[in-house]
Short mmCIF file of N, CA and C and ligand atoms in Angstrom, two decimals:
data_model
loop_
_atom_site.label_atom_id
_atom_site.label_comp_id
_atom_site.label_asym_id
_atom_site.label_seq_id
_atom_site.Cartn_x
_atom_site.Cartn_y
_atom_site.Cartn_z
N UNK A 16 1.04 -1.26 0.07
CA UNK A 16 0.06 0.05 0.04
C UNK A 16 0.64 1.50 -0.42
N UNK A 17 0.70 2.15 -0.80
CA UNK A 17 1.86 3.50 -1.06
C UNK A 17 0.88 4.47 0.19
N UNK A 18 2.47 4.64 0.58
CA UNK A 18 1.74 5.82 1.66
C UNK A 18 0.88 6.83 1.72
N UNK A 19 0.59 8.03 1.58
CA UNK A 19 -0.89 8.80 0.94
C UNK A 19 -1.14 9.34 2.40
N UNK A 20 -1.40 10.85 1.79
CA UNK A 20 -1.58 11.61 3.37
C UNK A 20 -3.05 12.03 3.11
N UNK A 21 -4.18 11.90 4.79
CA UNK A 21 -4.82 12.46 4.75
C UNK A 21 -5.30 14.00 5.32
N UNK A 22 -5.52 15.28 4.51
CA UNK A 22 -5.59 16.06 5.05
C UNK A 22 -7.33 16.58 5.36
N UNK A 23 -7.25 17.17 5.95
CA UNK A 23 -9.14 18.03 6.71
C UNK A 23 -8.80 19.07 6.79
N UNK A 24 -10.23 20.03 6.97
CA UNK A 24 -9.95 20.91 7.80
C UNK A 24 -11.76 20.57 7.93
N UNK A 25 -11.87 22.40 8.79
CA UNK A 25 -13.26 22.28 9.33
C UNK A 25 -14.62 22.59 8.69
N UNK A 26 -13.93 23.22 8.28
CA UNK A 26 -15.04 23.73 7.33
C UNK A 26 -14.81 24.22 5.77
N UNK A 27 -15.96 23.49 4.76
CA UNK A 27 -16.01 24.84 3.46
C UNK A 27 -14.70 25.58 3.56
N UNK A 28 -15.26 26.69 4.19
CA UNK A 28 -14.93 28.29 4.10
C UNK A 28 -13.71 28.37 3.69
N UNK A 29 -12.82 27.28 4.77
CA UNK A 29 -11.27 27.05 4.68
C UNK A 29 -10.81 26.47 3.80
N UNK A 30 -11.75 25.47 2.29
CA UNK A 30 -11.09 24.94 1.65
C UNK A 30 -10.10 25.75 0.78
N UNK A 31 -10.55 27.17 0.18
CA UNK A 31 -9.43 27.64 -0.49
C UNK A 31 -7.39 28.13 -0.21
N UNK A 32 -7.73 28.00 1.36
CA UNK A 32 -6.31 27.69 1.58
C UNK A 32 -6.20 26.54 1.92
N UNK A 33 -6.49 25.44 2.03
CA UNK A 33 -6.02 23.78 2.39
C UNK A 33 -5.74 23.58 0.97
N UNK A 34 -6.29 23.89 -0.05
CA UNK A 34 -6.09 23.70 -1.51
C UNK A 34 -3.99 23.64 -1.57
N UNK A 35 -3.42 24.44 -1.00
CA UNK A 35 -2.37 24.67 -1.25
C UNK A 35 -1.39 23.92 -0.69
N UNK A 36 -2.45 22.66 0.11
CA UNK A 36 -1.01 21.76 0.92
C UNK A 36 -0.74 21.10 -0.40
N UNK A 37 -2.54 20.24 -1.31
CA UNK A 37 -2.64 20.00 -2.15
C UNK A 37 -1.52 20.32 -2.94
N UNK A 38 -1.56 21.40 -3.50
CA UNK A 38 -0.70 22.15 -4.28
C UNK A 38 0.56 21.34 -4.50
N UNK A 39 1.26 21.76 -3.06
CA UNK A 39 2.17 20.51 -2.86
C UNK A 39 2.89 19.75 -3.13
N UNK A 40 1.70 18.49 -2.62
CA UNK A 40 1.93 17.27 -2.39
C UNK A 40 1.45 17.16 -4.48
N UNK A 41 0.65 17.05 -5.00
CA UNK A 41 0.88 17.49 -6.47
C UNK A 41 2.11 17.19 -7.15
N UNK A 42 3.17 18.11 -7.21
CA UNK A 42 4.22 19.03 -7.05
C UNK A 42 6.01 17.76 -6.71
N UNK A 43 4.82 17.47 -5.92
CA UNK A 43 5.09 16.10 -5.57
C UNK A 43 6.16 14.65 -5.84
N UNK A 44 4.65 14.80 -6.11
CA UNK A 44 4.37 12.68 -6.56
C UNK A 44 3.49 12.90 -5.44
N UNK A 45 2.43 13.12 -4.84
CA UNK A 45 2.50 12.55 -3.15
C UNK A 45 1.14 12.44 -3.45
N UNK A 46 0.41 10.65 -2.62
CA UNK A 46 -1.30 10.71 -3.29
C UNK A 46 -1.64 11.55 -2.28
N UNK A 47 -3.00 12.01 -1.91
CA UNK A 47 -3.55 12.06 -0.87
C UNK A 47 -5.20 12.39 -1.10
N UNK A 48 -5.74 12.40 0.16
CA UNK A 48 -6.96 12.27 0.53
C UNK A 48 -7.90 14.39 0.65
N UNK A 49 -8.83 14.68 0.37
CA UNK A 49 -8.72 15.80 1.28
C UNK A 49 -10.42 16.55 0.98
N UNK A 50 -10.96 16.10 3.09
CA UNK A 50 -11.55 16.47 3.07
C UNK A 50 -12.52 17.00 4.53
N UNK A 51 -13.22 17.05 4.55
CA UNK A 51 -14.35 18.49 4.91
C UNK A 51 -14.58 17.35 6.58
N UNK A 52 -13.73 17.51 7.49
CA UNK A 52 -14.34 16.53 9.12
C UNK A 52 -14.35 17.52 10.57
N UNK A 53 -15.34 18.03 11.18
CA UNK A 53 -15.65 19.21 12.54
C UNK A 53 -15.01 18.57 13.36
N UNK A 54 -14.22 19.04 14.06
CA UNK A 54 -14.08 18.35 15.95
C UNK A 54 -15.13 18.68 16.25
N UNK A 55 -15.69 19.81 16.72
CA UNK A 55 -16.74 20.20 17.52
C UNK A 55 -18.23 20.07 16.23
N UNK A 56 -18.22 20.07 15.24
CA UNK A 56 -19.57 19.66 14.42
C UNK A 56 -19.78 18.46 14.28
N UNK A 57 -18.63 17.44 14.09
CA UNK A 57 -19.34 16.36 13.17
C UNK A 57 -18.06 15.21 14.40
N UNK A 58 -17.68 15.15 15.83
CA UNK A 58 -16.72 14.45 16.25
C UNK A 58 -17.17 12.82 16.09
N UNK A 59 -18.02 12.63 15.49
CA UNK A 59 -18.37 11.05 16.02
C UNK A 59 -18.04 10.83 13.84
N UNK A 60 -18.08 11.35 12.92
CA UNK A 60 -18.07 11.61 11.21
C UNK A 60 -15.97 11.62 11.38
N UNK A 61 -15.28 12.75 12.75
CA UNK A 61 -14.32 13.15 11.96
C UNK A 61 -13.48 11.94 12.74
N UNK A 62 -14.06 11.07 13.48
CA UNK A 62 -12.71 9.38 14.11
C UNK A 62 -13.40 8.94 13.13
N UNK A 63 -13.90 9.01 11.93
CA UNK A 63 -14.63 6.91 11.15
C UNK A 63 -13.76 8.00 10.40
N UNK A 64 -13.10 8.77 9.90
CA UNK A 64 -12.60 9.06 9.03
C UNK A 64 -10.78 8.72 9.19
N UNK A 65 -10.53 9.17 10.70
CA UNK A 65 -9.45 8.76 11.20
C UNK A 65 -8.67 7.34 11.37
N UNK A 66 -9.31 6.11 12.01
CA UNK A 66 -9.61 5.40 12.21
C UNK A 66 -9.33 4.40 10.51
N UNK A 67 -10.67 4.70 9.99
CA UNK A 67 -9.88 4.88 8.31
C UNK A 67 -9.17 4.95 7.86
N UNK A 68 -8.59 6.01 8.02
CA UNK A 68 -7.59 6.13 6.70
C UNK A 68 -6.49 6.15 6.93
N UNK A 69 -5.28 6.29 9.24
CA UNK A 69 -4.77 4.60 9.05
C UNK A 69 -4.78 3.79 8.96
N UNK A 70 -5.59 2.51 8.23
CA UNK A 70 -6.06 1.53 8.39
C UNK A 70 -5.88 2.16 6.96
N UNK A 71 -5.99 2.64 6.08
CA UNK A 71 -6.20 2.34 4.26
C UNK A 71 -4.67 2.86 4.12
N UNK A 72 -3.92 2.59 4.95
CA UNK A 72 -2.12 3.78 4.91
C UNK A 72 -1.42 4.86 4.90
N UNK A 73 -2.74 5.64 5.63
CA UNK A 73 -2.52 7.09 5.28
C UNK A 73 -1.52 7.21 6.34
N UNK A 74 -0.07 8.09 5.81
CA UNK A 74 1.40 8.48 7.30
C UNK A 74 0.95 8.93 7.31
N UNK A 75 1.00 10.42 7.14
CA UNK A 75 0.27 11.89 7.68
C UNK A 75 -0.59 12.53 7.35
N UNK A 76 -1.23 12.59 8.55
CA UNK A 76 -2.65 13.96 8.85
C UNK A 76 -2.21 15.44 8.73
N UNK A 77 -2.81 15.90 7.53
CA UNK A 77 -2.85 17.93 7.99
C UNK A 77 -4.56 17.98 8.33
N UNK A 78 -4.17 18.73 9.21
CA UNK A 78 -4.93 19.26 9.24
C UNK A 78 -6.06 20.81 9.62
N UNK A 79 -6.42 20.70 8.58
CA UNK A 79 -6.61 22.58 8.87
C UNK A 79 -7.71 23.77 9.69
N UNK A 80 -8.14 24.52 10.34
CA UNK A 80 -8.62 24.94 11.22
C UNK A 80 -9.10 26.18 11.59
N UNK A 81 -10.10 26.71 11.86
CA UNK A 81 -10.23 27.85 11.80
C UNK A 81 -10.82 28.09 13.27
N UNK A 82 -10.67 29.11 14.43
CA UNK A 82 -11.06 29.94 16.21
C UNK A 82 -10.51 28.89 16.97
N UNK A 83 -11.20 28.35 17.43
CA UNK A 83 -11.30 27.50 18.15
C UNK A 83 -11.02 26.10 17.96
N UNK A 84 -9.38 25.74 17.64
CA UNK A 84 -9.06 25.32 16.54
C UNK A 84 -8.06 23.95 16.83
N UNK A 85 -9.22 22.80 17.55
CA UNK A 85 -9.14 21.79 17.90
C UNK A 85 -9.38 20.39 16.69
N UNK A 86 -9.42 20.53 15.68
CA UNK A 86 -9.47 19.66 15.09
C UNK A 86 -7.87 18.54 14.76
N UNK A 87 -6.94 19.44 14.70
CA UNK A 87 -5.63 18.58 14.46
C UNK A 87 -5.38 17.80 16.60
N UNK A 88 -5.60 18.77 16.70
CA UNK A 88 -5.16 16.81 18.41
C UNK A 88 -6.70 16.63 18.47
N UNK A 89 -8.05 16.66 17.88
CA UNK A 89 -9.08 15.07 18.07
C UNK A 89 -8.43 14.34 17.14
N UNK A 90 -7.96 14.28 16.15
CA UNK A 90 -7.04 13.23 14.71
C UNK A 90 -6.35 13.08 15.77
N UNK A 91 -5.02 13.50 16.03
CA UNK A 91 -4.54 13.31 16.83
C UNK A 91 -4.26 12.31 18.31
N UNK A 92 -5.49 12.58 19.05
CA UNK A 92 -5.78 11.76 19.53
C UNK A 92 -6.41 9.77 19.24
N UNK A 93 -7.33 10.22 17.56
CA UNK A 93 -7.00 8.96 17.48
C UNK A 93 -5.90 8.62 16.20
N UNK A 94 -4.91 8.53 16.42
CA UNK A 94 -3.88 8.33 15.34
C UNK A 94 -2.71 8.33 16.40
N UNK A 95 -1.53 7.44 16.02
CA UNK A 95 0.13 8.14 16.35
C UNK A 95 0.88 8.49 15.21
N UNK A 96 -0.18 8.75 14.06
CA UNK A 96 0.78 9.11 12.79
C UNK A 96 1.22 9.68 13.30
N UNK A 97 2.31 11.27 12.47
CA UNK A 97 2.37 12.60 12.71
C UNK A 97 1.51 13.00 12.41
N UNK A 98 0.82 13.75 12.82
CA UNK A 98 -0.28 15.21 12.66
C UNK A 98 0.31 16.72 12.89
N UNK A 99 0.02 17.26 11.25
CA UNK A 99 0.85 18.92 10.92
C UNK A 99 -0.73 19.35 11.16
N UNK A 100 -0.61 20.68 12.34
CA UNK A 100 -2.30 21.86 11.82
C UNK A 100 -2.02 22.80 11.47
N UNK A 101 -2.71 23.27 10.17
CA UNK A 101 -3.24 24.48 10.08
C UNK A 101 -3.66 25.45 10.88
N UNK A 102 -3.64 26.03 11.55
CA UNK A 102 -3.89 27.31 11.97
C UNK A 102 -4.66 28.39 11.01
N UNK A 103 -6.16 28.72 10.90
CA UNK A 103 -6.61 29.40 10.01
C UNK A 103 -7.39 30.46 10.27
N UNK A 104 -6.91 32.03 9.42
CA UNK A 104 -7.12 32.93 10.35
C UNK A 104 -8.84 33.08 9.63
N UNK A 105 -9.67 33.37 10.35
CA UNK A 105 -11.08 33.68 10.48
C UNK A 105 -12.61 33.75 11.39
N UNK A 106 -11.75 34.97 11.86
CA UNK A 106 -12.14 35.63 13.32
C UNK A 106 -11.58 36.82 13.09
N UNK A 107 -12.40 37.31 14.77
CA UNK A 107 -11.67 38.60 14.30
C UNK A 107 -10.04 38.62 14.82
N UNK A 108 -9.34 37.53 15.55
CA UNK A 108 -8.43 37.39 16.41
C UNK A 108 -7.18 37.25 15.42
N UNK A 109 -8.07 36.88 14.13
CA UNK A 109 -6.76 36.91 12.72
C UNK A 109 -6.05 35.52 12.61
N UNK A 110 -6.43 34.18 13.38
CA UNK A 110 -5.84 33.18 13.32
C UNK A 110 -4.82 32.65 14.67
N UNK A 111 -4.87 33.65 15.14
CA UNK A 111 -3.83 34.11 16.35
C UNK A 111 -4.20 32.99 17.28
N UNK A 112 -5.82 33.18 17.73
CA UNK A 112 -6.27 31.85 18.08
C UNK A 112 -6.22 30.03 17.55
N UNK A 113 -6.18 29.96 16.57
CA UNK A 113 -6.40 28.87 16.50
C UNK A 113 -4.89 28.36 15.83
N UNK A 114 -3.77 29.83 16.03
CA UNK A 114 -2.87 29.19 15.97
C UNK A 114 -2.26 28.46 17.97
N UNK A 115 -2.79 29.27 18.56
CA UNK A 115 -2.53 28.74 19.94
C UNK A 115 -3.44 27.65 20.39
N UNK A 116 -4.41 27.16 19.29
CA UNK A 116 -4.48 26.44 20.05
C UNK A 116 -4.19 24.70 19.55
N UNK A 117 -3.52 25.40 18.46
CA UNK A 117 -2.97 24.23 17.92
C UNK A 117 -1.76 23.88 18.33
N UNK A 118 -0.72 24.40 18.51
CA UNK A 118 0.53 24.24 19.18
C UNK A 118 0.24 24.21 20.78
N UNK A 119 -1.07 24.29 22.18
CA UNK A 119 -0.62 23.64 22.96
C UNK A 119 -1.13 22.15 23.99
N UNK A 120 -0.50 21.55 23.29
CA UNK A 120 -0.76 20.28 22.58
C UNK A 120 0.08 20.03 24.02
N UNK A 121 -0.62 18.89 25.15
CA UNK A 121 -0.51 18.51 26.07
C UNK A 121 0.49 17.22 26.07
N UNK A 122 1.54 17.20 26.54
CA UNK A 122 2.40 16.57 26.12
C UNK A 122 1.95 14.36 26.48
N UNK A 123 2.98 13.85 25.27
CA UNK A 123 2.06 12.79 24.44
C UNK A 123 1.40 12.96 23.93
N UNK A 124 0.82 13.86 23.17
CA UNK A 124 -0.04 13.96 21.67
C UNK A 124 0.63 15.60 21.48
N UNK A 125 1.33 15.37 20.73
CA UNK A 125 2.03 16.67 19.73
C UNK A 125 1.07 16.62 18.39
N UNK A 126 1.16 18.09 18.39
CA UNK A 126 0.62 18.06 16.51
C UNK A 126 2.11 19.84 16.53
N UNK A 127 2.62 19.20 14.90
CA UNK A 127 3.32 19.77 14.81
C UNK A 127 2.94 21.25 13.80
N UNK A 128 2.45 22.59 14.21
CA UNK A 128 1.86 23.31 13.34
C UNK A 128 2.35 23.79 12.58
N UNK A 129 2.50 24.81 11.45
CA UNK A 129 3.68 25.48 10.39
C UNK A 129 2.36 27.31 11.02
N UNK A 130 2.52 27.43 9.76
CA UNK A 130 2.09 29.25 10.37
C UNK A 130 0.09 29.55 10.05
N UNK A 131 0.33 30.68 10.20
CA UNK A 131 -1.31 31.16 10.63
C UNK A 131 -1.56 30.49 8.52
N UNK A 132 -2.25 30.20 7.78
CA UNK A 132 -2.48 29.83 6.68
C UNK A 132 -1.45 29.27 5.99
N UNK A 133 -0.38 28.66 6.60
CA UNK A 133 0.62 27.56 5.67
C UNK A 133 0.23 26.44 5.37
N UNK A 134 -0.62 26.13 4.36
CA UNK A 134 -1.29 25.17 4.19
C UNK A 134 -0.16 24.02 2.81
N UNK A 135 1.26 25.23 2.52
CA UNK A 135 1.96 24.95 1.42
C UNK A 135 2.29 24.11 1.97
N UNK A 136 2.98 24.65 3.56
CA UNK A 136 4.40 24.34 3.53
C UNK A 136 3.74 22.84 5.30
N UNK A 137 2.69 22.96 4.95
CA UNK A 137 1.92 21.51 5.59
C UNK A 137 2.28 20.48 3.98
N UNK A 138 2.00 21.28 2.91
CA UNK A 138 2.10 20.02 1.98
C UNK A 138 3.59 19.45 1.72
N UNK A 139 4.78 20.33 2.04
CA UNK A 139 5.87 20.15 1.53
C UNK A 139 6.03 19.52 2.59
N UNK A 140 5.50 19.62 3.93
CA UNK A 140 6.46 19.29 5.69
C UNK A 140 5.99 16.73 5.51
N UNK A 141 4.93 17.23 5.02
CA UNK A 141 3.86 15.96 4.77
C UNK A 141 5.03 15.45 2.81
N UNK A 142 5.32 15.68 2.64
CA UNK A 142 6.14 15.21 1.52
C UNK A 142 7.45 14.58 2.00
N UNK A 143 7.93 15.61 3.13
CA UNK A 143 8.84 15.63 3.53
C UNK A 143 9.07 13.84 4.31
N UNK A 144 8.34 13.91 5.35
CA UNK A 144 7.96 13.47 5.86
C UNK A 144 7.80 11.92 5.46
N UNK A 145 7.06 11.34 4.47
CA UNK A 145 7.03 10.44 3.35
C UNK A 145 7.94 10.21 3.11
N UNK A 146 8.68 11.41 2.48
CA UNK A 146 9.98 10.78 1.36
C UNK A 146 11.36 10.05 2.67
N UNK A 147 10.97 9.85 4.34
CA UNK A 147 12.08 9.03 4.66
C UNK A 147 12.01 7.90 4.50
N UNK A 148 10.84 7.46 3.87
CA UNK A 148 10.90 6.10 3.48
C UNK A 148 10.95 5.84 1.74
N UNK A 149 11.37 6.74 1.21
CA UNK A 149 11.30 6.78 -0.66
C UNK A 149 11.87 7.12 -0.58
N UNK A 150 13.60 6.94 -1.32
CA UNK A 150 14.76 7.93 -1.91
C UNK A 150 14.43 8.23 -2.98
N UNK A 151 13.38 7.92 -3.58
CA UNK A 151 13.48 8.96 -5.33
C UNK A 151 12.07 9.50 -4.80
N UNK A 152 10.76 9.73 -4.02
CA UNK A 152 10.58 10.87 -3.27
C UNK A 152 11.52 11.98 -2.54
N UNK A 153 11.85 10.76 -1.97
CA UNK A 153 13.21 12.14 -1.79
C UNK A 153 14.51 12.72 -2.39
N UNK A 154 14.51 12.45 -3.38
CA UNK A 154 15.89 12.98 -4.24
C UNK A 154 14.44 14.06 -5.25
N UNK A 155 13.36 14.15 -5.36
CA UNK A 155 12.38 14.82 -6.23
C UNK A 155 12.25 16.18 -5.00
N UNK A 156 12.25 15.95 -4.45
CA UNK A 156 12.35 16.47 -3.11
C UNK A 156 13.84 17.92 -3.44
N UNK A 157 14.50 17.53 -3.33
CA UNK A 157 15.87 17.84 -3.54
C UNK A 157 16.19 18.71 -4.24
N UNK A 158 15.62 18.03 -5.70
CA UNK A 158 15.36 19.24 -7.14
C UNK A 158 14.67 20.05 -7.09
N UNK A 159 13.57 19.52 -5.68
CA UNK A 159 12.66 21.04 -6.41
C UNK A 159 13.63 22.45 -5.77
N UNK A 160 14.21 21.95 -4.16
CA UNK A 160 14.69 23.36 -3.51
C UNK A 160 15.96 23.39 -4.91
N UNK A 161 16.38 22.94 -5.53
CA UNK A 161 17.38 23.16 -6.23
C UNK A 161 17.39 24.64 -7.16
N UNK A 162 15.69 24.28 -7.80
CA UNK A 162 15.69 25.05 -8.44
C UNK A 162 14.77 25.84 -7.66
N UNK A 163 14.52 26.77 -7.09
CA UNK A 163 13.86 27.33 -5.49
C UNK A 163 15.25 27.97 -5.48
N UNK A 164 16.15 27.28 -4.98
CA UNK A 164 17.33 28.19 -5.09
C UNK A 164 17.26 29.36 -6.71
N UNK A 165 17.19 28.92 -7.21
CA UNK A 165 17.79 29.43 -9.63
C UNK A 165 16.86 30.13 -9.17
N UNK A 166 15.45 29.41 -9.04
CA UNK A 166 14.40 30.97 -9.21
C UNK A 166 14.94 32.29 -7.95
N UNK A 167 15.80 31.78 -6.42
CA UNK A 167 15.70 33.17 -5.90
C UNK A 167 16.60 34.29 -7.06
N UNK A 168 17.66 33.84 -7.09
CA UNK A 168 18.65 34.48 -8.11
C UNK A 168 18.44 35.44 -9.59
N UNK A 169 17.64 34.53 -9.81
CA UNK A 169 16.62 35.20 -11.38
C UNK A 169 15.52 35.96 -10.77
N UNK A 170 14.89 36.00 -9.28
CA UNK A 170 13.91 37.28 -8.83
C UNK A 170 15.06 38.30 -8.75
N UNK A 171 16.44 37.94 -8.03
CA UNK A 171 16.98 38.92 -7.72
C UNK A 171 17.38 39.64 -8.71
N UNK A 172 17.82 39.55 -10.42
CA UNK A 172 17.83 39.43 -11.54
C UNK A 172 17.22 41.03 -11.78
N UNK A 173 15.73 40.81 -11.80
CA UNK A 173 14.86 41.76 -12.09
C UNK A 173 14.84 43.07 -10.88
N UNK A 174 15.42 42.91 -9.80
CA UNK A 174 15.39 43.93 -8.94
C UNK A 174 16.76 45.18 -8.72
N UNK A 175 17.87 44.18 -9.49
CA UNK A 175 19.25 44.71 -9.13
C UNK A 175 19.69 45.55 -9.02
N UNK A 176 20.37 46.72 -8.57
CA UNK A 176 20.37 47.83 -9.02
C UNK A 176 22.12 48.31 -8.07
N UNK A 177 22.64 48.99 -8.46
CA UNK A 177 24.06 49.11 -8.16
C UNK A 177 24.70 50.80 -8.26
N UNK A 178 25.34 51.21 -7.38
CA UNK A 178 25.99 52.00 -8.10
C UNK A 178 27.94 52.60 -7.91
N UNK A 179 27.73 51.16 -8.26
CA UNK A 179 29.45 51.26 -8.05
C UNK A 179 30.21 50.37 -9.35
C1 RP5 B 220 -13.60 26.46 12.26
O1 RP5 B 220 -14.47 26.97 12.04
C2 RP5 B 220 -13.62 25.93 10.78
O2 RP5 B 220 -12.53 25.63 10.95
C3 RP5 B 220 -14.34 27.37 10.29
O3 RP5 B 220 -12.24 28.11 9.72
C4 RP5 B 220 -14.09 27.82 11.11
C5 RP5 B 220 -15.29 28.37 10.63
O4 RP5 B 220 -16.23 27.66 9.76
P1 RP5 B 220 -17.97 28.35 9.15
O5 RP5 B 220 -18.89 28.96 10.08
O6 RP5 B 220 -17.33 28.58 8.23
O7 RP5 B 220 -18.26 27.00 8.66
O8 RP5 B 220 -14.76 25.35 12.76
#
């Protein structure tokens, strides 16, 4: 069974940000599924999806939520696979509420957090975790880094100025 990444989000209103995780996984060639499951509004559905996903070979979970963002922590309570939380801005606190909810996990049930709205990095990090057991994927990720480095030099050319 080829490892894949299970992406969950608290609401369909999170989809435009969370799809950036899919973009990163597409670029890396890592399989995924993305669904809505709320820690508060549909706790039974959330548990079932996590249990089924782990049984079916999910290697990493990515969970995005805003406000009282308990979804990543609840997922982590149902699995020992790594869980990456994506705190989302969607309230008057602009994601700070979600960030604190995601990172302040009790000892023994960790959730790794990316930045507020950092779904792309969640996809990259999940790819790196899957690559631990996949040398071909690890090589592709190294190629992506090399392209990124070349891109910085290109961007510099368009803004470089000098008086010497
Ligand atoms: C959270 O509440 C969701 O993750 C979303 O970010 C936020 C608002 O949800 P909706 O009211 O848009 O469904 O659970």
